[in-house]
Amino acid sequence: MLEIFPLVVFLPLVGFLFNGFLKGRIPHRMAGAIGTLAVFIPFLITLGAFNEFRPMERTAPHLVSVFDWIVIGNFKSSFGFQIDQLSLYMTLIITGIGSLIHLYSMGYMKGNTSYNRFFAYLNLFIFCMLNLVLSDNLVLTFLGWEGVGLSSYLLIGFDYDKSSAAEAGMKAFILNRIGDVGFILGTGFLFWFGGSLQYLELQTNLNGLGEFANYANIVALFFFVAAMGKSAQIPLYVWLPDAMAGPTPVSALIHAATMVTAGVFLIVRLNFVFLLAPETSLFIACIGATTALFAATIGILQNDIKKILAYSTVSQLGFMFLAMGSMSYVAGLFHLMTHAFFKALLFLGAGSVIHALHHEQNIKNMGGLFGKIKITSFTFLLGTLAIAGFFPFSGFFSKDLILEKAYTYGSYGTILWTMGIVAAFFTSFYMFRLVFVVFFGKDNTDSHHKIHESPWTMTFPLVVLAIGAVSVGFLQTPHFFLHIDTLERYFAPVLSKGYELASLKGSLAEHKSLVHDVELSLAAFSVAIATIGLILAYFLYQRKGNPIVEEHTGFRKILFHKYYIDEIYDFVIVRPFLFLSKGIAFFFDTKILDRFFLNIGLSFGVIAGGLRRLQSGFIGDYALYVVIGTFCILVYLLARGV
Amino acid sequence: MNPIINGIPVSYILGLAGILFSIGVLGVLIRRNIVIIFMSVELILNSVNLVFVTFSKALSHISGETVVFFVMAIAAAEAAVGLALVIAIFRHKKSTNVDELQSMKW
């Protein structure tokens, strides 16, 4: 399967072109089937390649060069793929969960007039994302990086006749562009120091470069800014909650499973840079912990079912970056996968609820759905247990690994861990608030509509994702429970070179080894915290007569308005920018620039108007000019002395 | 260079040529009759011919006189075309006054 591996990338492209060009000419059912197959077949190929690659034994990556793309002097960038443990892992998640989401979309988008366009965009998105993770050089990664930005813009603004959707699309696009500046600068720096943009060559070229070590922090910071944009970290997170304006499968695909994890992927891919940059890593950990906590608190009082999940995603991404900053890349990647499962499940479950209630998204108008839509509510509950971190669901293992690594990270470990555990408490609380209000509370639904379970195309992915959300945690477990370290061994070849470099320079993060009792008590503590969140949510939203009407006073008002961050951005950045633009457009442009250039034109008019008087038509006048001209020339020549 | 030709100093002849030239220019500038203007132009050309001949003699070099033949030939041609034009314009305008002939301007 390795020899036909490029098909993994090109099949989604073919799907995009097919559906894109024939969108008006093929029936919906066919477009959906082709769109889904264009992702599912690559999934099968990747599975085969995974088998053939033997990731647990092989250490060197498998390189596939398709064609040379850009060749200028000694700069070369090829359209080539690097198949190793990391890219296979990402590809499996993208194509696996991606094809489930495609299948789900076939049911969810049924009856939508732009059905075929939707599938074309989805395939384009998958194509770009696969380029991003499979590329063997930074240029092609950047192509994918920009490509997912574009596709997310297209998908978020899918219902472009709604102004909110169109604006959300633009917001995502622009905030991502801000981050991408970091990517370009970082790429430039790496080329300057490493003389190449291919990951493998960079890895060898930067080996033993004393000079680069001094700049590693800056380069890492640039790439982190890029990751901030894609992975919605403070301060560039505001696009993700708004991006919920897109159709629900889009939210599941882009904002849970794939695109937002690109930042995490990038950091792991460039681990040999980040491992040399301890200060930047600490900064990343702080940003990650802050984001996790901050977004979790916002999630508490939101009423839009998808917005709650969106803030939850931001918060969980914060956890991943906490792991990245703590230089425990395995923990971050582990959480990336478990999160992909349970968050895709939750989003799709929310979509199923929305579908059942005829596009109702406000949880105040829901309630008592448990039992009415059995599969949806049961799988949603499993997803909630996973994200809240209950033993032995997947979220427990991955989140605990992150918290443990944060706890042992340098001298700030305890602070980071505390922020993480508080965020975990809020996560449990808002997720169970959602569950109690939507599935168990008083029925506030509009009873005119009959509530029905979704078709099999939608419930089947839910079931598969639920199985994943429950079970994938067993890939990596702590010492006191089974002590499985599959992932750590799996990722060792990808990270070994970086660790080697870092230990040479002496910047490797000190992870104090934990006594097993401490590890056990940390885990017990986090389960206890999650349980308290559950019980608190139960008392507030179930026992006390379902106080859906929440008063928004004092701090709760600030929370409800998401700390007014959008308003602050609007006030601090957008308005001054608009003011400046208007100033330039209406004052500088019209009053100064336009006047300047208009006057140049006018002055030629005036000069010409004066000159045309010389052209009188009288022969005598012309003769006089000749004489005067000759006289002047003579005077000049005489004065100069011939 | 021989400053005296047949007992007449070169400067005298050049002075005469200058006077003839100035008269010609003045004629072109101030006369209104197009035929007179033509005659003034001939005067200008002849004053220049005189200078050519003078220097040709003074320097004992034939090239000046050669140029004079060319000038005379061109002048004859110009006069022929010019007079034809004058006749055509006169037929059209019933006038030879140049001040009335300004309709060709832009």
XYZ file of C-alpha atoms in Angstrom:
748
model
C 0.000 0.000 0.000
C 2.980 2.315 0.425
C 3.562 2.523 -3.299
C 0.047 3.800 -3.977
C 0.135 6.081 -0.952
C -0.089 9.378 -2.950
C -3.623 8.315 -3.809
C -4.537 9.102 -0.217
C -3.964 12.751 -0.992
C -5.252 12.811 -4.553
C -8.519 10.955 -4.171
C -10.102 13.747 -2.103
C -8.867 16.181 -4.755
C -10.549 14.117 -7.427
C -13.707 14.072 -5.325
C -13.548 17.834 -4.981
C -13.045 18.384 -8.711
C -15.781 15.935 -9.622
C -18.375 17.360 -7.287
C -17.214 20.886 -7.864
C -17.395 20.854 -11.643
C -20.479 18.690 -11.974
C -22.321 20.119 -9.027
C -25.410 21.017 -10.975
C -25.494 17.857 -13.068
C -25.365 14.921 -10.685
C -27.962 13.797 -8.168
C -27.378 14.489 -4.480
C -27.165 10.859 -3.537
C -24.324 10.290 -5.996
C -22.420 13.390 -4.935
C -22.636 12.320 -1.317
C -21.498 8.803 -2.077
C -18.541 10.012 -4.149
C -17.590 12.566 -1.531
C -17.649 9.953 1.194
C -15.762 7.350 -0.830
C -13.111 9.913 -1.721
C -12.238 9.954 1.974
C -13.068 6.386 2.933
C -10.836 4.737 0.300
C -7.832 6.784 1.463
C -8.643 5.594 4.971
C -8.391 1.989 3.802
C -5.161 2.714 1.942
C -3.724 4.361 5.033
C -4.687 1.364 7.124
C -2.862 -0.876 4.667
C 0.145 1.430 4.609
C 0.123 1.516 8.378
C 0.360 -2.243 8.438
C 3.120 -2.309 5.885
C 5.113 0.455 7.529
C 5.386 -1.462 10.816
C 5.494 1.717 12.908
C 6.446 -0.043 16.112
C 9.663 -1.396 14.614
C 10.721 0.964 11.879
C 12.491 4.197 12.803
C 13.259 5.894 9.465
C 10.408 7.618 7.636
C 9.303 6.525 4.200
C 9.658 9.319 1.666
C 7.544 9.572 -1.469
C 8.402 12.306 -3.957
C 5.653 12.934 -6.474
C 7.261 15.712 -8.484
C 9.597 18.675 -8.072
C 7.473 21.694 -7.421
C 9.698 24.737 -7.071
C 13.366 24.718 -8.061
C 15.244 28.009 -7.817
C 19.025 27.843 -7.573
C 19.810 25.596 -4.672
C 16.369 26.064 -3.183
C 14.181 23.095 -3.902
C 10.730 22.242 -2.779
C 9.201 19.048 -3.969
C 5.683 17.782 -3.824
C 6.730 14.989 -1.540
C 5.263 13.108 1.353
C 6.938 11.980 4.517
C 5.287 8.896 5.889
C 6.225 8.279 9.476
C 4.546 7.512 12.777
C 3.298 11.054 13.228
C 1.843 11.578 9.765
C 0.247 8.132 9.694
C -1.359 8.828 13.056
C -2.784 12.127 11.846
C -3.865 10.662 8.508
C -5.739 7.858 10.229
C -7.602 10.355 12.409
C -8.373 12.679 9.504
C -9.553 10.076 7.036
C -11.174 7.823 9.649
C -13.182 10.415 11.516
C -13.463 12.402 8.310
C -15.238 9.605 6.470
C -17.622 9.102 9.399
C -18.448 12.786 9.268
C -18.937 12.591 5.501
C -21.345 9.720 5.995
C -23.152 11.707 8.671
C -23.375 14.714 6.345
C -25.187 12.600 3.774
C -28.049 12.350 6.237
C -27.718 15.749 7.863
C -27.573 17.812 4.691
C -30.402 15.960 3.003
C -32.731 18.380 1.263
C -30.186 21.183 1.256
C -30.118 22.841 -2.158
C -26.345 23.253 -2.041
C -25.743 19.619 -1.119
C -23.183 18.979 -3.879
C -21.270 22.161 -3.172
C -21.024 21.104 0.450
C -19.419 17.805 -0.441
C -17.021 19.483 -2.833
C -15.852 21.796 -0.048
C -15.537 18.943 2.417
C -13.301 17.027 0.012
C -11.215 20.117 -0.650
C -10.779 20.525 3.056
C -9.646 16.927 3.516
C -7.222 17.291 0.585
C -5.611 20.357 2.143
C -5.472 18.827 5.595
C -3.774 15.708 4.254
C -1.211 17.851 2.451
C -0.556 19.621 5.702
C 0.162 16.508 7.716
C 1.834 14.381 5.053
C 4.148 16.932 3.492
C 7.871 16.392 3.840
C 8.719 20.077 3.695
C 7.533 23.341 5.149
C 6.398 24.833 1.841
C 3.925 22.088 1.084
C 2.796 22.137 4.694
C 2.129 25.810 4.275
C 0.091 25.092 1.158
C -2.085 22.759 3.191
C -2.074 25.205 6.074
C -3.472 27.964 3.887
C -5.717 25.486 2.135
C -7.520 24.465 5.296
C -7.858 28.140 6.111
C -9.550 28.707 2.776
C -11.740 25.625 3.048
C -12.814 26.533 6.552
C -13.734 29.980 5.270
C -15.827 28.385 2.533
C -17.458 25.901 4.910
C -18.150 28.294 7.773
C -19.678 30.735 5.339
C -21.509 27.921 3.604
C -24.901 29.561 4.138
C -23.530 32.727 2.662
C -26.931 34.362 2.354
C -27.003 34.600 6.148
C -24.854 37.570 7.072
C -23.798 35.997 10.385
C -22.351 32.989 8.565
C -20.568 35.132 6.006
C -19.092 37.302 8.752
C -18.005 34.293 10.795
C -16.239 32.947 7.715
C -14.373 36.189 7.234
C -13.488 36.351 10.914
C -11.982 32.871 10.798
C -10.099 33.729 7.636
C -8.621 36.967 8.916
C -7.634 35.702 12.366
C -5.950 32.738 10.733
C -4.043 35.041 8.417
C -2.678 36.918 11.444
C -1.266 33.663 12.734
C 0.108 32.696 9.347
C 2.489 35.640 9.380
C 4.274 33.727 12.122
C 4.465 30.652 9.930
C 6.082 32.564 7.073
C 8.595 34.303 9.308
C 9.474 31.059 11.034
C 9.926 29.321 7.701
C 12.259 32.077 6.558
C 14.336 31.778 9.698
C 14.586 28.013 9.406
C 15.718 28.295 5.787
C 18.305 30.857 6.813
C 19.758 28.612 9.489
C 19.164 25.182 8.061
C 19.591 25.854 4.344
C 16.628 23.681 3.478
C 12.947 23.378 4.158
C 12.719 19.627 4.197
C 12.108 18.366 7.693
C 14.674 15.592 7.527
C 17.386 17.808 6.051
C 16.622 20.518 8.568
C 16.944 18.021 11.356
C 20.419 17.012 10.213
C 21.555 20.515 9.230
C 20.592 22.063 12.540
C 22.474 19.366 14.354
C 25.297 20.904 16.341
C 24.656 24.412 15.082
C 25.546 26.525 18.070
C 24.276 29.605 16.297
C 20.789 28.295 15.814
C 20.395 27.429 19.483
C 20.507 31.143 20.287
C 17.612 31.852 17.941
C 15.582 28.737 18.595
C 13.335 30.609 21.013
C 12.421 33.229 18.427
C 11.817 30.709 15.653
C 9.708 28.588 17.977
C 7.735 31.656 18.973
C 6.953 32.469 15.343
C 5.653 28.981 14.733
C 3.673 29.143 17.943
C 1.962 32.309 16.725
C 0.940 30.356 13.636
C -0.333 27.537 15.834
C -2.222 30.073 17.963
C -4.259 31.123 14.969
C -5.127 27.663 13.706
C -5.611 26.105 17.105
C -7.599 28.966 18.561
C -5.425 29.913 21.510
C -5.657 33.178 23.409
C -5.689 35.793 21.967
C -6.637 34.459 18.542
C -9.406 32.106 19.686
C -12.441 34.275 18.943
C -13.022 32.861 15.487
C -13.780 29.326 16.656
C -17.005 29.946 18.608
C -18.296 32.121 15.773
C -17.404 29.410 13.298
C -20.397 27.476 14.633
C -22.379 29.392 12.044
C -21.340 26.658 9.617
C -23.361 23.447 9.290
C -22.897 21.050 12.210
C -20.810 18.396 10.384
C -18.391 21.215 9.563
C -18.101 22.038 13.233
C -17.351 18.422 13.957
C -14.840 18.043 11.169
C -12.949 21.313 11.284
C -13.431 22.522 14.795
C -13.018 19.290 16.636
C -11.148 16.688 14.709
C -8.795 18.177 12.158
C -7.961 21.777 11.400
C -7.687 23.074 14.939
C -5.209 20.347 15.751
C -2.911 21.555 12.974
C -1.124 23.772 15.472
C -0.430 20.812 17.732
C 0.771 18.815 14.747
C 3.092 21.604 13.630
C 4.745 21.798 17.024
C 5.341 18.062 17.123
C 6.607 18.079 13.545
C 9.083 20.787 14.501
C 9.835 19.248 17.872
C 13.557 19.583 17.167
C 13.072 23.362 17.225
C 10.738 23.510 20.180
C 12.861 21.213 22.303
C 15.711 23.705 21.915
C 13.456 26.530 23.095
C 12.654 26.054 26.781
C 11.522 29.650 27.375
C 9.063 29.581 24.500
C 7.827 26.217 25.678
C 7.083 27.601 29.102
C 5.207 30.441 27.420
C 3.220 27.928 25.371
C 2.346 26.012 28.508
C 1.114 29.208 30.182
C -0.975 30.205 27.164
C -2.370 26.696 26.963
C -3.332 26.542 30.628
C -4.854 30.014 30.500
C -6.846 29.159 27.402
C -8.081 25.916 28.944
C -9.305 27.689 32.051
C -10.597 30.820 30.365
C -12.643 29.080 27.689
C -14.013 26.578 30.198
C -15.449 29.382 32.327
C -17.135 30.930 29.302
C -18.687 27.568 28.482
C -20.651 27.573 31.743
C -23.341 30.064 30.859
C -23.747 29.743 27.121
C -27.166 28.734 25.838
C -26.389 27.727 22.270
C -25.670 23.992 22.249
C -22.951 24.360 19.629
C -21.365 27.382 21.304
C -20.928 25.400 24.516
C -19.140 22.697 22.579
C -17.102 25.313 20.730
C -15.783 26.848 23.934
C -15.171 23.352 25.162
C -13.027 22.741 22.083
C -11.021 25.884 22.734
C -10.540 24.716 26.294
C -9.458 21.211 25.277
C -7.022 22.690 22.756
C -5.628 24.639 25.672
C -4.964 21.312 27.367
C -3.121 20.083 24.295
C -0.950 23.187 24.266
C -0.308 22.769 27.945
C 1.132 19.381 27.008
C 3.104 20.879 24.094
C 4.549 23.524 26.378
C 5.460 20.915 28.959
C 7.410 19.192 26.162
C 5.360 16.053 26.605
C 4.368 15.715 22.980
C 3.027 12.208 23.380
C 0.483 13.410 25.933
C -0.618 16.182 23.585
C -0.998 13.844 20.624
C -2.862 11.372 22.802
C -5.347 14.010 23.852
C -5.570 15.149 20.238
C -6.854 11.714 19.262
C -9.191 11.110 22.174
C -10.541 14.623 21.734
C -11.062 13.989 18.038
C -13.249 11.034 18.954
C -15.327 12.431 21.766
C -15.641 15.957 20.441
C -16.638 14.785 16.974
C -19.139 12.535 18.752
C -20.497 15.429 20.810
C -20.776 17.739 17.830
C -22.480 15.114 15.727
C -24.741 14.267 18.672
C -25.611 17.940 18.996
C -26.293 17.964 15.260
C -28.594 15.006 15.691
C -30.468 16.851 18.461
C -30.703 19.946 16.302
C -31.939 17.788 13.442
C -34.545 16.124 15.646
C -35.800 19.497 16.891
C -35.910 21.103 13.446
C -32.948 23.453 13.719
C -33.406 24.503 17.302
C -30.047 25.353 18.862
C -31.000 27.087 22.091
C -30.845 24.650 24.990
C -33.545 26.635 26.782
C -35.951 25.251 24.226
C -34.885 21.664 24.739
C -35.270 19.172 27.547
C -36.413 15.682 28.349
C -35.013 14.208 25.190
C -33.550 11.134 26.846
C -35.377 8.081 25.598
C -37.026 9.953 22.745
C -33.921 9.779 20.631
C -32.238 6.786 22.205
C -29.074 6.354 20.191
C -28.281 10.044 20.150
C -28.776 10.565 23.862
C -26.901 7.441 24.870
C -23.871 8.150 22.705
C -23.919 11.804 23.774
C -23.799 10.695 27.386
C -20.782 8.493 26.654
C -19.065 11.423 24.960
C -19.774 13.632 27.960
C -18.342 11.075 30.354
C -15.243 10.911 28.179
C -14.675 14.649 27.964
C -15.368 15.149 31.663
C -12.602 12.674 32.418
C -14.381 9.800 34.112
C -12.538 6.561 34.575
C -12.115 4.520 32.356
C -13.248 6.615 29.399
C -10.650 7.894 26.932
C -10.658 11.492 28.119
C -9.583 10.405 31.563
C -6.365 8.827 30.364
C -5.288 11.572 28.014
C -6.215 14.492 30.253
C -4.576 12.873 33.224
C -1.398 12.255 31.323
C -1.281 15.954 30.439
C -1.981 17.045 33.994
C 0.632 14.657 35.315
C 3.242 15.934 32.863
C 2.338 19.507 33.718
C 2.622 18.713 37.425
C 6.180 17.466 37.018
C 7.242 20.244 34.625
C 9.944 22.433 36.084
C 9.254 24.812 38.917
C 5.947 26.142 37.580
C 4.416 22.700 37.410
C 2.115 23.079 40.368
C 0.587 26.314 39.103
C 0.002 24.865 35.646
C -1.506 21.745 37.148
C -3.852 23.789 39.338
C -5.086 25.774 36.346
C -5.581 22.533 34.468
C -7.514 20.824 37.216
C -9.810 23.842 37.694
C -10.447 23.848 33.959
C -11.233 20.139 34.180
C -13.742 20.859 36.952
C -15.510 23.470 34.814
C -15.456 21.102 31.860
C -17.306 18.473 33.838
C -19.742 21.082 35.154
C -20.744 22.682 31.858
C -20.946 19.392 30.033
C -23.303 17.930 32.596
C -25.269 21.155 32.693
C -25.748 20.621 28.973
C -26.719 16.993 29.443
C -29.167 17.652 32.259
C -30.832 20.569 30.531
C -31.099 18.934 27.132
C -31.785 15.304 27.952
C -33.262 15.124 31.452
C -34.793 18.462 32.392
C -38.315 19.688 31.863
C -39.516 19.379 28.301
C -39.420 22.836 26.748
C -39.523 21.694 23.184
C -41.975 22.994 20.685
C -44.499 20.147 20.871
C -45.918 20.776 17.421
C -43.146 18.769 15.894
C -42.798 15.089 16.349
C -39.348 14.260 17.684
C -37.742 11.485 15.695
C -34.444 9.711 15.710
C -32.060 10.551 12.868
C -31.504 8.224 9.885
C -28.874 5.478 10.002
C -26.328 7.554 8.098
C -26.265 9.819 11.137
C -26.576 7.328 13.969
C -24.007 4.895 12.613
C -21.132 7.404 12.889
C -22.361 8.261 16.375
C -22.090 4.658 17.450
C -18.634 4.169 15.922
C -17.347 7.390 17.473
C -18.828 6.412 20.831
C -16.976 3.117 20.748
C -13.817 5.061 19.982
C -14.456 7.635 22.698
C -14.820 4.859 25.241
C -11.948 2.658 24.192
C -9.018 4.550 22.632
C -7.800 5.633 26.050
C -6.313 2.225 26.561
C -3.452 3.026 24.182
C -1.602 4.687 27.003
C -2.384 4.154 30.659
C -0.716 5.220 33.891
C 1.501 3.037 36.041
C -1.103 2.052 38.545
C -3.530 0.796 35.915
C -2.264 -1.807 33.410
C 0.780 0.350 32.609
C 0.426 0.362 28.835
C 2.826 2.676 26.992
C 2.013 1.907 23.372
C 1.882 5.529 22.265
C 5.131 6.444 23.927
C 6.923 3.649 22.104
C 5.036 4.435 18.921
C 6.161 8.061 18.812
C 9.696 7.477 20.041
C 11.310 7.475 16.534
C 9.728 10.807 15.623
C 10.912 12.498 18.776
C 14.265 10.815 19.352
C 16.305 13.177 17.168
C 14.890 16.235 18.899
C 15.514 14.804 22.340
C 19.064 14.029 21.297
C 19.667 17.601 20.132
C 18.061 19.057 23.226
C 20.025 16.954 25.637
C 23.229 17.957 23.830
C 22.341 21.575 24.453
C 21.080 20.769 27.924
C 17.677 22.362 27.431
C 15.641 19.215 27.844
C 12.751 19.761 30.194
C 13.195 18.159 33.551
C 10.313 15.837 34.220
C 10.613 14.676 37.780
C 9.627 11.066 37.972
C 6.559 10.533 40.078
C 6.148 8.139 42.925
C 3.341 5.793 41.982
C 1.317 6.817 45.014
C 1.419 10.451 43.936
C 0.383 9.504 40.417
C -2.533 7.536 41.793
C -3.642 10.350 44.055
C -3.435 12.883 41.191
C -5.683 10.686 39.097
C -8.064 10.078 41.980
C -8.198 13.797 42.623
C -9.121 14.610 39.038
C -11.864 11.975 39.005
C -13.158 13.420 42.267
C -13.144 16.885 40.727
C -15.091 15.643 37.717
C -17.603 13.960 40.019
C -18.083 17.160 42.000
C -18.769 18.938 38.721
C -21.361 16.312 37.856
C -23.065 16.516 41.249
C -23.069 20.302 41.238
C -24.640 20.345 37.810
C -27.181 17.783 38.978
C -28.241 19.888 41.962
C -28.351 23.153 40.082
C -30.059 22.022 36.923
C -31.933 18.864 37.834
C -32.993 18.999 41.477
C -33.656 22.675 41.852
C -36.487 22.601 39.362
C -34.290 23.153 36.362
C -33.414 26.824 36.775
C -33.021 27.374 33.103
C -33.916 30.988 33.607
C -30.593 32.062 34.991
C -30.109 35.503 36.372
C -27.235 37.259 34.773
C -25.932 39.641 37.357
C -22.447 40.601 38.449
C -19.771 38.193 37.390
C -22.282 35.880 35.790
C -23.175 38.671 33.409
C -19.518 39.029 32.418
C -19.327 35.278 31.900
C -22.503 35.231 29.872
C -21.029 37.871 27.626
C -17.811 35.897 27.266
C -15.756 38.459 29.189
C -16.730 40.978 26.501
C -13.670 39.896 24.566
C -15.326 40.430 21.209
C -16.440 43.859 22.326
C -12.931 44.659 23.547
C -11.407 43.535 20.250
C -14.025 45.549 18.467
C -13.185 48.609 20.545
C -9.411 48.266 20.687
C -8.628 46.924 17.243
C -11.523 46.961 14.812
C -12.888 50.446 15.483
C -9.538 52.263 15.492
C -8.656 50.359 12.353
C -11.907 51.335 10.690
C -11.431 54.895 11.895
C -7.945 54.955 10.439
C -9.128 53.400 7.190
C -11.923 55.895 6.887
C -9.513 58.688 7.670
C -7.241 57.488 4.918
C -10.055 56.889 2.481
C -11.976 60.090 3.028
C -9.302 62.519 4.107
C -5.868 61.480 2.964
C -7.043 59.861 -0.232
C -9.517 62.452 -1.455
C -8.075 65.579 0.053
C -4.399 64.971 -0.490
C -3.662 62.197 -2.954
C -6.563 62.768 -5.301
C -6.037 66.495 -5.229
C -2.346 66.080 -5.997
C -2.886 63.873 -9.029
C -5.936 65.748 -10.277
C -3.951 68.930 -10.140
C -1.181 67.425 -12.195
C -3.769 66.681 -14.865
C -5.356 70.101 -14.530
C -2.023 71.879 -14.777
C -1.365 70.289 -18.149
C -4.764 71.543 -19.207
C -3.861 75.072 -18.158
C -0.500 74.936 -19.914
C -2.142 73.628 -23.055
C -4.786 76.344 -22.853
C -2.024 78.940 -22.794
C -0.110 77.339 -25.627
C -3.061 77.015 -27.939
C -3.279 80.803 -28.097
C 0.063 80.762 -29.877
C -1.572 78.801 -32.648
C -3.512 81.678 -34.117
C -3.523 80.614 -37.760
C -1.941 83.886 -38.891
C 1.091 83.290 -41.058
C 2.664 86.463 -39.764
C 2.549 85.178 -36.182
C 4.248 81.950 -37.124
C 6.902 83.764 -39.016
C 7.451 85.968 -36.005
C 7.940 82.937 -33.773
C 10.503 81.606 -36.193
C 12.343 84.896 -36.140
C 12.196 85.219 -32.392
C 13.375 81.624 -32.015
C 16.233 82.138 -34.417
C 17.164 85.368 -32.659
C 17.182 83.618 -29.282
C 19.393 80.834 -30.605
C 21.761 83.352 -32.103
C 21.970 85.334 -28.881
C 22.628 82.116 -26.968
C 25.345 81.008 -29.373
C 27.023 84.403 -29.303
C 26.869 84.604 -25.548
C 28.364 81.149 -25.206
C 31.007 81.938 -27.789
C 30.917 79.500 -30.671
C 41.313 83.913 -46.903
C 41.266 86.815 -49.281
C 39.479 89.721 -47.563
C 39.041 91.717 -50.785
C 37.227 90.553 -53.905
C 37.637 92.663 -57.057
C 38.500 95.681 -54.880
C 35.438 95.323 -52.654
C 35.998 94.194 -49.051
C 34.133 91.028 -48.017
C 32.608 92.825 -45.044
C 30.802 95.254 -47.353
C 29.219 92.432 -49.278
C 28.252 90.641 -46.070
C 26.727 93.905 -44.817
C 24.677 94.142 -48.000
C 23.573 90.530 -47.565
C 22.553 91.303 -43.963
C 20.529 94.310 -45.062
C 18.830 92.291 -47.820
C 18.059 89.495 -45.316
C 16.570 91.931 -42.816
C 14.435 93.574 -45.455
C 13.205 90.134 -46.494
C 12.351 89.145 -42.903
C 10.626 92.441 -42.286
C 8.633 91.933 -45.490
C 7.510 88.489 -44.388
C 6.509 89.827 -40.972
C 4.652 92.969 -41.832
C 3.201 92.598 -45.310
C -0.243 91.178 -45.658
C -0.304 90.344 -49.333
C 0.733 86.777 -49.834
C 2.481 87.508 -53.159
C 4.634 90.177 -51.544
C 5.479 87.726 -48.764
C 6.677 85.310 -51.390
C 8.849 87.962 -52.907
C 10.309 88.714 -49.487
C 11.133 85.057 -49.032
C 12.985 85.186 -52.376
C 14.904 88.152 -51.052
C 15.961 86.170 -47.990
C 17.094 83.271 -50.130
C 19.069 85.554 -52.425
C 20.799 87.266 -49.542
C 21.965 83.867 -48.377
C 23.077 83.033 -51.945
C 25.116 86.205 -51.943
C 26.906 85.106 -48.755
C 27.627 81.693 -50.264
C 29.076 83.210 -53.426
C 31.137 85.713 -51.460
C 32.786 83.108 -49.312
C 33.228 80.840 -52.287
C 35.250 83.594 -53.976
C 37.098 84.616 -50.853
C 38.144 81.068 -50.040
C 38.668 80.118 -53.721
C 36.520 77.083 -53.181
C 33.800 75.902 -55.544
C 31.439 74.280 -53.001
C 29.682 77.547 -52.024
C 28.650 78.231 -55.605
C 27.411 74.661 -55.931
C 25.088 75.166 -53.006
C 23.776 78.321 -54.677
C 22.614 76.274 -57.658
C 20.713 73.983 -55.350
C 19.149 76.907 -53.513
C 18.049 78.490 -56.767
C 16.566 75.232 -57.986
C 14.670 74.705 -54.736
C 13.526 78.330 -54.739
C 12.193 77.966 -58.271
C 10.290 74.831 -57.320
C 8.944 76.453 -54.193
C 7.817 79.490 -56.125
C 6.042 77.306 -58.654
C 4.160 75.325 -56.006
C 3.612 78.397 -53.836
C 2.145 80.476 -56.664
C -0.115 77.579 -57.659
C -1.360 77.461 -54.079
C -1.831 81.215 -54.047
C -3.964 81.021 -57.185
C -6.026 78.180 -55.752
C -6.573 80.085 -52.485
C -7.439 83.269 -54.342
C -10.063 81.425 -56.366
C -11.562 80.134 -53.187
C -11.299 83.196 -50.956
C -11.217 86.076 -53.468
C -8.397 87.569 -51.449
C -4.654 87.462 -51.103
C -4.621 88.905 -47.601
C -2.993 86.400 -45.247
C -4.951 87.697 -42.241
C -8.062 86.297 -43.824
C -6.458 82.897 -44.341
C -6.524 81.455 -40.793
C -9.096 78.750 -41.124
C -6.454 75.986 -41.214
C -5.615 76.334 -37.520
C -6.724 73.647 -35.097
